[in-house]
Tab-separated table of C-alpha atoms in Angstrom:
chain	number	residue	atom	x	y	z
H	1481	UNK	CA	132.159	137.659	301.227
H	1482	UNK	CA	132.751	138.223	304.830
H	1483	UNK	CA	134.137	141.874	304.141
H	1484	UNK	CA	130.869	142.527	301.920
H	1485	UNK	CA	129.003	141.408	305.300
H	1486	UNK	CA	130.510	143.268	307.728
H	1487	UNK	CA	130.080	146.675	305.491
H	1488	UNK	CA	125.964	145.674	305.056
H	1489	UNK	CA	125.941	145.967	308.601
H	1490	UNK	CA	127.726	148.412	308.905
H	1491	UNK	CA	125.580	150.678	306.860
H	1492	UNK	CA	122.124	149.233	307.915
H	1493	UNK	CA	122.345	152.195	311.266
H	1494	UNK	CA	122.640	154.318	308.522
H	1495	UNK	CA	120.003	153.638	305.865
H	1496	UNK	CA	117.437	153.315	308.990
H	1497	UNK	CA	118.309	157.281	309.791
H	1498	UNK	CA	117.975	157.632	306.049
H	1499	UNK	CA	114.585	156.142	306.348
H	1500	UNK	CA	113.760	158.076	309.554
H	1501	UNK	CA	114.814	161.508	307.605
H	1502	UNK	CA	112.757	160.880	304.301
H	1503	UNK	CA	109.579	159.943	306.185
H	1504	UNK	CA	109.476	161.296	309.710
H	1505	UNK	CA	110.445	165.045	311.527
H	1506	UNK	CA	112.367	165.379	314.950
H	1507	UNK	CA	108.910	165.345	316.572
H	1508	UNK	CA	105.986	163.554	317.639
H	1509	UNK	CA	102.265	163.022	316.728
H	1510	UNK	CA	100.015	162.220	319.964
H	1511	UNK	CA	97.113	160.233	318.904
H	1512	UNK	CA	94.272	160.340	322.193
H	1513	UNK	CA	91.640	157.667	321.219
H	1514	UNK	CA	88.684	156.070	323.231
H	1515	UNK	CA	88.511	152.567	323.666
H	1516	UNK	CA	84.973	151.487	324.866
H	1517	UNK	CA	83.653	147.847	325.362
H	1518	UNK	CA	82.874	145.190	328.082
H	1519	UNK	CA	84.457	141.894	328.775
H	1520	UNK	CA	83.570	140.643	325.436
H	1521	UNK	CA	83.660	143.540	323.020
H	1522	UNK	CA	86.026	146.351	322.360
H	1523	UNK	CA	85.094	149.675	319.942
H	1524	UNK	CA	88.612	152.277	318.308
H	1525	UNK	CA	87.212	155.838	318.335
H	1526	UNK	CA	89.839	158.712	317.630
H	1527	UNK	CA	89.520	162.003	319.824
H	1528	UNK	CA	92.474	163.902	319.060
H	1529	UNK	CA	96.020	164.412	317.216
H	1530	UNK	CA	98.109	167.142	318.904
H	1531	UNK	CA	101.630	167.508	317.528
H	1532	UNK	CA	104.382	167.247	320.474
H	1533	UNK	CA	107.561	168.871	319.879
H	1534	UNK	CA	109.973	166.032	321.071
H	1535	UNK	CA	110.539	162.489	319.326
H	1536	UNK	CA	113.146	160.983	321.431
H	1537	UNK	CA	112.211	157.552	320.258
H	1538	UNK	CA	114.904	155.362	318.146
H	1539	UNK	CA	115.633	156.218	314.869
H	1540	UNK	CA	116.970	153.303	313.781
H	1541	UNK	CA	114.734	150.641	315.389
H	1542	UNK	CA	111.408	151.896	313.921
H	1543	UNK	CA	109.783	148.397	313.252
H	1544	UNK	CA	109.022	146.971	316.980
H	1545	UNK	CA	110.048	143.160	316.363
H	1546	UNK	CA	109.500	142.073	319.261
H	1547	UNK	CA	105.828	143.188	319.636
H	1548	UNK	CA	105.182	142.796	323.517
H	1549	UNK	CA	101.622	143.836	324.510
H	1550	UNK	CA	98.468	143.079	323.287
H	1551	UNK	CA	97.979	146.004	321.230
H	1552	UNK	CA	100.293	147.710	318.624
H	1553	UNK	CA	100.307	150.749	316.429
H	1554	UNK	CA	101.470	150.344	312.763
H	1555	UNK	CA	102.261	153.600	310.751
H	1556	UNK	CA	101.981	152.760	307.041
H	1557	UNK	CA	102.919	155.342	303.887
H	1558	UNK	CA	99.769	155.962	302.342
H	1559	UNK	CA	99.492	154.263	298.841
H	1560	UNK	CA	102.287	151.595	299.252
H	1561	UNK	CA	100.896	150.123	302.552
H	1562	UNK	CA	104.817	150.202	303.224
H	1563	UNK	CA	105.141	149.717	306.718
H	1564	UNK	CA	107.309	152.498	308.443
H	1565	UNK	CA	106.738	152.372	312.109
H	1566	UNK	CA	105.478	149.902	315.106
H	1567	UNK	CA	105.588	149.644	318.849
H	1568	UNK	CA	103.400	147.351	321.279
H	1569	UNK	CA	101.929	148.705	324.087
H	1570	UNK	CA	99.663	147.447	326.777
H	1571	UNK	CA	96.730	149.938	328.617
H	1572	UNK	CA	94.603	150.579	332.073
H	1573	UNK	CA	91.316	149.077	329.713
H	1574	UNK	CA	92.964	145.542	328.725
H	1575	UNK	CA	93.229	145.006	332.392
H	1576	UNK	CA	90.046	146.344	333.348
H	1577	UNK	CA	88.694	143.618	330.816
H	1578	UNK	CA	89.825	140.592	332.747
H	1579	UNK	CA	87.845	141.885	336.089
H	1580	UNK	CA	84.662	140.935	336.873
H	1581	UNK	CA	83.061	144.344	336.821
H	1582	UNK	CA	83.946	144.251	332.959
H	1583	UNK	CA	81.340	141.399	332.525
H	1584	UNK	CA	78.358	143.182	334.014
H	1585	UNK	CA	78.927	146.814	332.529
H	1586	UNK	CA	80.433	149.117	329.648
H	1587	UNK	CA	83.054	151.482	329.757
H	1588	UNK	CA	85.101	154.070	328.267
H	1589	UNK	CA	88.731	154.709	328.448
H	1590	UNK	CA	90.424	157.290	327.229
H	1591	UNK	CA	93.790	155.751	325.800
H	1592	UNK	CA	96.920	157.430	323.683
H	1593	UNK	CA	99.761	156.384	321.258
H	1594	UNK	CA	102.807	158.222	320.079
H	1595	UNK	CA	104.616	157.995	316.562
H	1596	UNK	CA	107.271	160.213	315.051
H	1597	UNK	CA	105.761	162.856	312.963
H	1598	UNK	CA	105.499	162.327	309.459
H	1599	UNK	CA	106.340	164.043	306.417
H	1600	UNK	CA	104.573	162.658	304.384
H	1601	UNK	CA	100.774	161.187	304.558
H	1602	UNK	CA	100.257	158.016	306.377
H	1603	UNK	CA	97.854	155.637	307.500
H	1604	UNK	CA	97.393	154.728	311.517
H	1605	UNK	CA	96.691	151.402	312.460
H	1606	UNK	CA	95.360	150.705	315.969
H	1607	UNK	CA	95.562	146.856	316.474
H	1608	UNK	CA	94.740	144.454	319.154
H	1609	UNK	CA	95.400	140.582	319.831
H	1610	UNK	CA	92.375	138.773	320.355
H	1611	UNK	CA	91.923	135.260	323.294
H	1612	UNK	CA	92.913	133.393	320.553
H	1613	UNK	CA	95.923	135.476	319.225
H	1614	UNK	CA	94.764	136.768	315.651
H	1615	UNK	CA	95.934	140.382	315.404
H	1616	UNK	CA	93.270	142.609	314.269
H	1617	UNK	CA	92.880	146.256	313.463
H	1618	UNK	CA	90.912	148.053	315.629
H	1619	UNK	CA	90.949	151.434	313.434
H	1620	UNK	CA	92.851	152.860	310.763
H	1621	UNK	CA	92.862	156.572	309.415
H	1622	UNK	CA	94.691	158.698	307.473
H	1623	UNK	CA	96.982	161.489	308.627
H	1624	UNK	CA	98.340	164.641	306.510
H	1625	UNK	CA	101.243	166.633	307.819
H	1626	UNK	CA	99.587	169.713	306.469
H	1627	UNK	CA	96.214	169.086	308.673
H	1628	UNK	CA	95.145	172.522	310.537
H	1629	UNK	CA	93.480	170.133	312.646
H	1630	UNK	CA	96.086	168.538	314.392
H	1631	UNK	CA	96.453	170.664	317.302
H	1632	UNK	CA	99.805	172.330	317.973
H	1633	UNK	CA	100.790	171.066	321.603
H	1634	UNK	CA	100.472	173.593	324.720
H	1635	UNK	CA	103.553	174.070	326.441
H	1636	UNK	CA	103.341	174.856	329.867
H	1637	UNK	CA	105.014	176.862	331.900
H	1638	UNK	CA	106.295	174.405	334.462
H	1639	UNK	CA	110.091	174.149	336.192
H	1640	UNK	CA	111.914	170.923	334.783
H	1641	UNK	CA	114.424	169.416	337.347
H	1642	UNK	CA	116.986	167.064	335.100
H	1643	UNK	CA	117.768	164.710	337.834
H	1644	UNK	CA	120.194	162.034	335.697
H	1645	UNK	CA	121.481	163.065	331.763
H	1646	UNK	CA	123.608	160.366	330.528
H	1647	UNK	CA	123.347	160.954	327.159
H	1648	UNK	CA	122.652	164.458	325.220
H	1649	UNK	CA	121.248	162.565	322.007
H	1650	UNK	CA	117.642	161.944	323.211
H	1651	UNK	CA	117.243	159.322	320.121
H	1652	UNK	CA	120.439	157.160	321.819
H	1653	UNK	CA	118.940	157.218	325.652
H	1654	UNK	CA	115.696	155.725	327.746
H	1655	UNK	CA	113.965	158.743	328.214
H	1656	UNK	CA	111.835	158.894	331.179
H	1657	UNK	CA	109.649	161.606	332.506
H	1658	UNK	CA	108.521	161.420	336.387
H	1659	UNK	CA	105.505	163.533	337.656
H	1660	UNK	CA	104.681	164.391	340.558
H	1661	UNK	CA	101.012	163.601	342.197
H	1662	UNK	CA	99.536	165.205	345.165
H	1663	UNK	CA	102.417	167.594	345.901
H	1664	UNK	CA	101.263	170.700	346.614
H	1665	UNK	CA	103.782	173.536	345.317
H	1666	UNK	CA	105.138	174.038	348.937
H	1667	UNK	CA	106.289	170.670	348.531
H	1668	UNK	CA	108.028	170.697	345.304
H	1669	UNK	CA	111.452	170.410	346.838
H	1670	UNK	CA	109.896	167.175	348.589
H	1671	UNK	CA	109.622	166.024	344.888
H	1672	UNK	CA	113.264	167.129	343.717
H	1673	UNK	CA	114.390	164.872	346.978
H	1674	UNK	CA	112.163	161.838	345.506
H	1675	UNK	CA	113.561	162.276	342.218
H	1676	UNK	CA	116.892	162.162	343.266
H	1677	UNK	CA	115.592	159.046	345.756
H	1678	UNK	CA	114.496	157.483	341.853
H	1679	UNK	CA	118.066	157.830	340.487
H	1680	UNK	CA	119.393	156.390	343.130
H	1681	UNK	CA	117.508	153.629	343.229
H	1682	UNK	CA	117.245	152.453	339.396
H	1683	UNK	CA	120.850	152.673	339.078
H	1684	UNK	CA	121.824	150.309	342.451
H	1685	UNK	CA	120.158	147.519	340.426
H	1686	UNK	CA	121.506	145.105	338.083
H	1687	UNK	CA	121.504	145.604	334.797
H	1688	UNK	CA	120.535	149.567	335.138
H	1689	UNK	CA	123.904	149.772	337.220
H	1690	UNK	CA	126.057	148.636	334.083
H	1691	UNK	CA	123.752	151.687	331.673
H	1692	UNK	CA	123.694	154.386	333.285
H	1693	UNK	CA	124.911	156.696	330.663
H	1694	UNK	CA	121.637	155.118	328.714
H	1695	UNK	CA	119.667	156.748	330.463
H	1696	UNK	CA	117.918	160.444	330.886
H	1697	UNK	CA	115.499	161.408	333.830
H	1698	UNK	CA	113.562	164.347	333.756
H	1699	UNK	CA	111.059	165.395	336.285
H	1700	UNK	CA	107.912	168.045	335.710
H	1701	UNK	CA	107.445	170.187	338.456
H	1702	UNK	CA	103.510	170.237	338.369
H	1703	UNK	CA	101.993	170.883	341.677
H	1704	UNK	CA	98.965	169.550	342.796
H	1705	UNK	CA	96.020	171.674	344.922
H	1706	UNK	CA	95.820	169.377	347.497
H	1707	UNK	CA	98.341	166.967	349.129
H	1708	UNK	CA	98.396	162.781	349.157
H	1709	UNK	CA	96.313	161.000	346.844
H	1710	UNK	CA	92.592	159.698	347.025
H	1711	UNK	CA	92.118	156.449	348.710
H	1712	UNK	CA	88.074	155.348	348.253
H	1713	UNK	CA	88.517	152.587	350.383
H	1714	UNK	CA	89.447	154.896	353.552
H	1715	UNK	CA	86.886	157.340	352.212
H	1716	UNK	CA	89.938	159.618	351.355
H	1717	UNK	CA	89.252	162.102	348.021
H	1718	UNK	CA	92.167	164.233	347.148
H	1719	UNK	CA	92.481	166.902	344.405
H	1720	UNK	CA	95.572	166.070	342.580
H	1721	UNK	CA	97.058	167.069	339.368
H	1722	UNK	CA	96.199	163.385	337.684
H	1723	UNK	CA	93.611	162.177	339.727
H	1724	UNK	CA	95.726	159.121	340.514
H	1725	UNK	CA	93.273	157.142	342.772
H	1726	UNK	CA	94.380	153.407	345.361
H	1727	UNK	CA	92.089	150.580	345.113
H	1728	UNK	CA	92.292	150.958	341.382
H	1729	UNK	CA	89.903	148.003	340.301
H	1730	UNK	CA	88.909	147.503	343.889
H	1731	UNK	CA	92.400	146.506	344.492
H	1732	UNK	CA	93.744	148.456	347.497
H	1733	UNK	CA	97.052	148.812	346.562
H	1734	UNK	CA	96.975	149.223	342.965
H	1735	UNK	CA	96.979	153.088	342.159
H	1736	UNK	CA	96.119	154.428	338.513
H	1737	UNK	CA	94.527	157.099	336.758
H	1738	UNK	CA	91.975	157.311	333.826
H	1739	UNK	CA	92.832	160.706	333.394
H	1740	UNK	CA	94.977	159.791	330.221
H	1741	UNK	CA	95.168	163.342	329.047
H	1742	UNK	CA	96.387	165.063	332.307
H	1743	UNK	CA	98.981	162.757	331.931
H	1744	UNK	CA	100.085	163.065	328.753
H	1745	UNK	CA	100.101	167.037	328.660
H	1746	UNK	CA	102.378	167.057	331.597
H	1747	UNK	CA	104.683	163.998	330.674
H	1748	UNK	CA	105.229	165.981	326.482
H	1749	UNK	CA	106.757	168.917	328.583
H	1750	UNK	CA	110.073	166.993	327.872
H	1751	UNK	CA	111.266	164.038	325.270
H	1752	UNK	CA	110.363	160.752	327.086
H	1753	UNK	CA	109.868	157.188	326.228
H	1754	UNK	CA	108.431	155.915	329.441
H	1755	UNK	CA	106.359	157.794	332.176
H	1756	UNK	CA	106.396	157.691	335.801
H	1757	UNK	CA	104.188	158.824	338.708
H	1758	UNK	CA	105.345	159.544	342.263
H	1759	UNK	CA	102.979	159.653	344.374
H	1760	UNK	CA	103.070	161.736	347.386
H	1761	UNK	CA	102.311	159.150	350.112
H	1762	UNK	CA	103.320	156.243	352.033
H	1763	UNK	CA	100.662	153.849	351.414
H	1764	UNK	CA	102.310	150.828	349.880
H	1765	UNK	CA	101.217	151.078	346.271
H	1766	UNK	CA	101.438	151.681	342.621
H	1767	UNK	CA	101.057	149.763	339.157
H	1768	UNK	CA	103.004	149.702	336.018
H	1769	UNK	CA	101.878	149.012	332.593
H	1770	UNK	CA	103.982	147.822	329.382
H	1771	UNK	CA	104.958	151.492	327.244
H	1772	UNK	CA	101.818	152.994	329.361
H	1773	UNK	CA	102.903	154.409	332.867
H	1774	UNK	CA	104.107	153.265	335.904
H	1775	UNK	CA	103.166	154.731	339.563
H	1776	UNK	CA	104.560	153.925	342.816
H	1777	UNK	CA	104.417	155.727	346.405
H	1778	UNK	CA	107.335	157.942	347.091
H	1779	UNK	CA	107.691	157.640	350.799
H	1780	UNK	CA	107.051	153.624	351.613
H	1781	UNK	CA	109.403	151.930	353.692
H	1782	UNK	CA	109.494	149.556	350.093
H	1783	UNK	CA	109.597	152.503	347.877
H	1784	UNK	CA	112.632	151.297	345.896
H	1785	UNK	CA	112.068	147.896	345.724
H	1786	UNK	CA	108.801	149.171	344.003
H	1787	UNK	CA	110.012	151.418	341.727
H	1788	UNK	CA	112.266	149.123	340.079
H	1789	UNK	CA	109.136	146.107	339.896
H	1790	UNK	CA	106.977	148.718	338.595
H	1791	UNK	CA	109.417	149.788	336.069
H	1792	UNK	CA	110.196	146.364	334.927
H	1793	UNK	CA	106.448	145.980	334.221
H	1794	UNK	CA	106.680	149.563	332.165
H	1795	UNK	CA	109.711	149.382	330.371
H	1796	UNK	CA	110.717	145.759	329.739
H	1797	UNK	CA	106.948	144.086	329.386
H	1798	UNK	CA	107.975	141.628	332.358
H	1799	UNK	CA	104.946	139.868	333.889
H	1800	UNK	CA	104.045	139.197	338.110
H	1801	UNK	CA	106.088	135.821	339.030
H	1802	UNK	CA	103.234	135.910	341.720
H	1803	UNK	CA	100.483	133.670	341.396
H	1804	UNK	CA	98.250	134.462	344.433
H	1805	UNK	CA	96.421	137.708	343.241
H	1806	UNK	CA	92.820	137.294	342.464
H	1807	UNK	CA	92.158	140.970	341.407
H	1808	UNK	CA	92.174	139.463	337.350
H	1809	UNK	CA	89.859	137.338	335.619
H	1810	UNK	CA	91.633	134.876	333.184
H	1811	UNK	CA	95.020	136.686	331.986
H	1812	UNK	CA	96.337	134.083	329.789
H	1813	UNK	CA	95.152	131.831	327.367
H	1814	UNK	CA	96.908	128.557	328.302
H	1815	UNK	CA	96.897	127.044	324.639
H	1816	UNK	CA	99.084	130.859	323.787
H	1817	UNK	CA	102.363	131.652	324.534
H	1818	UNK	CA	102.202	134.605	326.648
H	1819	UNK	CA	104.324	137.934	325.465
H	1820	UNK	CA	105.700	138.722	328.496
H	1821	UNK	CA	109.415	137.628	328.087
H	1822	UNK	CA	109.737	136.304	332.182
H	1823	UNK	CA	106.655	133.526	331.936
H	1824	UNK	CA	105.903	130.529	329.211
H	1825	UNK	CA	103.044	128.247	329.187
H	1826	UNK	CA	105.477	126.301	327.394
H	1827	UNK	CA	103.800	126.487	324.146
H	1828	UNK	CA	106.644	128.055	322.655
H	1829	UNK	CA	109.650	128.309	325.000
H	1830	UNK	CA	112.178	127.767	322.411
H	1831	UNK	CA	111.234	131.426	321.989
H	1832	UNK	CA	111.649	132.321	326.048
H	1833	UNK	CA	114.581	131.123	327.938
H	1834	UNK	CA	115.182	127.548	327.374
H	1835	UNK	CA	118.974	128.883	325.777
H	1836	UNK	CA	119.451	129.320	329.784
H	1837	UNK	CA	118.674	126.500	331.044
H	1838	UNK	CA	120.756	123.668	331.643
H	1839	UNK	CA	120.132	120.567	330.211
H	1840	UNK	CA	120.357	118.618	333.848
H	1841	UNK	CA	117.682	120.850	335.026
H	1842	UNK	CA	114.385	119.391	334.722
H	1843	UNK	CA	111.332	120.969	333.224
H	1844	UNK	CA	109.090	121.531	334.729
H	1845	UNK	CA	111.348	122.801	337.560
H	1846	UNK	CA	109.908	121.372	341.400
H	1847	UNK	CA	109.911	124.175	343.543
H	1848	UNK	CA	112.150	122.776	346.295
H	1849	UNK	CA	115.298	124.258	347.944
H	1850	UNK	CA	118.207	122.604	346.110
H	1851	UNK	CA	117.012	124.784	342.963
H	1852	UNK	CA	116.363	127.821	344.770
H	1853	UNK	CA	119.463	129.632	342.690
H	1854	UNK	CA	119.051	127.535	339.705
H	1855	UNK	CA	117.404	129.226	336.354
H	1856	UNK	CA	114.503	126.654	335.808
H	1857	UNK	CA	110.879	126.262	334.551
H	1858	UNK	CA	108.721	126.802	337.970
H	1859	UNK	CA	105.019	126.370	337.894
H	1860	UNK	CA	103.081	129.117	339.011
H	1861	UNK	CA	103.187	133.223	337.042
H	1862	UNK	CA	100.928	135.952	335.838
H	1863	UNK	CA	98.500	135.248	338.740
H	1864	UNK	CA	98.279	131.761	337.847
H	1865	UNK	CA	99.344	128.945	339.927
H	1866	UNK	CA	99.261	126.342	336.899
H	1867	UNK	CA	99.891	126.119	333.600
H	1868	UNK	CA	101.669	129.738	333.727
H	1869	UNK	CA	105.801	129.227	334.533
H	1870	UNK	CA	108.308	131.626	335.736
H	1871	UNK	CA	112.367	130.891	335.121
H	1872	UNK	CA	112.740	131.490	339.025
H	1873	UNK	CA	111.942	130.495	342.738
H	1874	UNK	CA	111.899	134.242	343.662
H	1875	UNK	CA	112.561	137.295	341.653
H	1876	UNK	CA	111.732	141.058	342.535
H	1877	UNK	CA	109.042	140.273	339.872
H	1878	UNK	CA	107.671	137.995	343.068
H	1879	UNK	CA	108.927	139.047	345.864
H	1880	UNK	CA	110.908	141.940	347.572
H	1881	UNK	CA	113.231	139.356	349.422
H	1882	UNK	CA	116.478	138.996	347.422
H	1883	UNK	CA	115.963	142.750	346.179
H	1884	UNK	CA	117.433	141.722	342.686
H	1885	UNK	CA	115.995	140.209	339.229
H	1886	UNK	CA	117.018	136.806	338.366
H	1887	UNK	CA	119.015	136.672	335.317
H	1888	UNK	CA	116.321	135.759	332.948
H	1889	UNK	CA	114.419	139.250	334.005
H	1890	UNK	CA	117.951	140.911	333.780
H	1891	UNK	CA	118.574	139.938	330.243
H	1892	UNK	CA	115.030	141.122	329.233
H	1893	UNK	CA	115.824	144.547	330.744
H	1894	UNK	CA	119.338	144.495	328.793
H	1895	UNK	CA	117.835	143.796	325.547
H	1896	UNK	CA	115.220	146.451	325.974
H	1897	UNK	CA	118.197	149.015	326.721
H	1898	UNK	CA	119.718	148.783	324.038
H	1899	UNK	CA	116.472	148.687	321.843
H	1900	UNK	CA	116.558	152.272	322.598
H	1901	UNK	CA	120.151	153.128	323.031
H	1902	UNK	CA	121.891	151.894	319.745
């Protein structure tokens, strides 16, 4: 019996590839879709499908099971309804919801998603998680391989600088893709430098120290016409290749973009999973977004420390341990237990990390010095200073004093690694 198991596990890598070859290509479909809607109300409307020549997603972990995000795309085989892809995500407009400016006015946000291409016909689902946690479907549609409308991607003829290859097989690696905004072409060995200053950094920290060869990192050498990047509040307006702007949501230092499809035609110039945006300034800034993009300054006296938060948000889904930010409305419904794998309401934190806490340690954990190394249940998270808890006094996810993640953040990361990787 326990041979029989062993070979059933063996072979389930295998039958997943077998599954990736009958249904999918070595490629990718980009789907760009609108989201418009307020504070209470959200409308799906599809744009675009351009087919990208790189999948360098998993093929063997094709059903997302731990769907972190508020929003997740479901590719279904056409007639069956069998399911055959999924992956949460989180997007720029599900933040913009929660400010106030969201309950006054209506807006449109240009938004995109990226599944293997099939080979077969299929059926998109765009879904989102409503307050109260019931997943609905936003839109669904039907996609033929054979579709003259699908739009052959436009390769461009930009320099690639491969600043870290750990692993050949893009389907066995993170891929990430960094881009360069408001660096003019004079300064594209600035950019190389910064890219180099990106390696460095990521792989100093624990866990990415102990996966390095898990990792690829790519940079597109796209120049902007003008240097630095606009800053409204200083009455600052750069032209830049992404239009990457500060006091994103009149929050000084957050810095994002709504140009979703300057970003996505640069980032498909090479196989990535997750993007990132250095930004040519030294304004302390950036923001980083769950299987979105991340964006950080490339010459701030910080600049590390911020590209690794940033990319914790981006990559592993983990939430702010702050809780002294009033840029957001409501984030979290406190009768829900929250995605994000670093913060519980407590709702469900069998399902978090109560396996790492020990059984001496109260819950909730008083913030107080003689547990300032101890893995806990502290009150205060996701902008919240009650009923939102975090597994640690400080974390980089809080602060930039210890310049490490605590282990419950680390483990997250780890798990996430080898989502890709294996």
């Amino acid at each position: 019996m326990k041979k029989t198991m062993l070979l059933f596990l063996a072979l389930l890598p295998m039958m997943a590839w077998a599954q990736f070859d009958a249904y999918f290509s070595e490629s990718s479909l980009r789907v760009d879709y609108c989201l418009t809607g307020n504070s209470k109300e959200t409308s799906f409307s599809l744009k675009e499908l351009i087919h990208e020549p790189y999948w360098s997603g998993s093929k063997t972990n094709l059903i997302d099971n731990l769907e972190f995000g508020s929003y997740i795309v479901k590719v279904f085989e056409t007639g069956t309804d069998h399911l055959l892809f999924s992956k949460g995500y989180q997007n720029l407009y599900g933040e913009w919801q929660t400010t106030d400016e969201a309950k006054q006015v209506t807006k449109t946000f240009d938004e995109s998603v990226v599944v293997p291409f099939p080979k077969v016909k299929i059926d998109i689902a765009l879904c989102y998680k409503t307050w109260e946690g019931e997943l609905k479907e936003g839109m669904r549609f039907s996609v033929s391989p054979m579709d003259y409308f699908i739009r052959d991607y436009d390769k461009l003829d930009l320099p690639v600088y491969e600043a870290w290859i750990g692993n050949k097989d893009i389907t066995k690696a993170v891929d990430i893709v960094i881009l360069p905004e408001g660096y003019t072409q004079a300064e594209m060995g600035k950019f190389i430098k910064d890219c180099d200053f990106f390696v460095k950094s990521m792989f100093s920290y624990a866990p990415y120290d102990r996966y390095r060869e898990s990792f690829n990192i790519r940079g597109v050498m796209a120049p902007s016409a003008e240097s630095g990047c606009t800053m409204p509040g200083d009455h600052i307006y750069k032209n830049t290749a992404m239009r990457f702007s500060f006091w994103t949501f009149d929050s000084e230092r957050y810095c994002m973009s709504t140009d979703n499809r300057d970003i996505r035609d640069l980032a498909g110039q090479v196989p990535y999973d997750q993007i990132y945006i250095l930004i040519n300034t030294e304004k302390y800034g950036g923001g980083g977004i769950y299987n979105f993009y991340c964006s950080s300054a490339s010459s701030n006296g910080f600049s590390s420390d911020v590209i690794i938060h940033e990319f914790g948000h981006g990559f592993a889904g983990l939430a702010d341990e702050y809780y002294n930010d009033d840029t957001y409305g409501d984030m979290y419904n406190n009768d829900l237990e929250p995605w994000e794998p670093n913060i519980t309401t407590l709702v469900d934190f069998d399902a978090k990390w109560k396996d790492m806490v020990d059984k001496k340690t109260p819950v909730p954990t008083p913030r107080e010095k003689r547990y300032e190394s101890t893995i806990g249940v502290f009150e205060g998270g996701g902008y919240e200073a009650e009923g939102v808890y975090s597994p640690h006094m400080d974390c980089l996810m809080k602060t930039f004093n210890g310049h490490e993640f605590c282990p419950v953040c680390q483990r997250a990361i780890e798990r996430m690694i080898l989502y890709y990787s294996k």
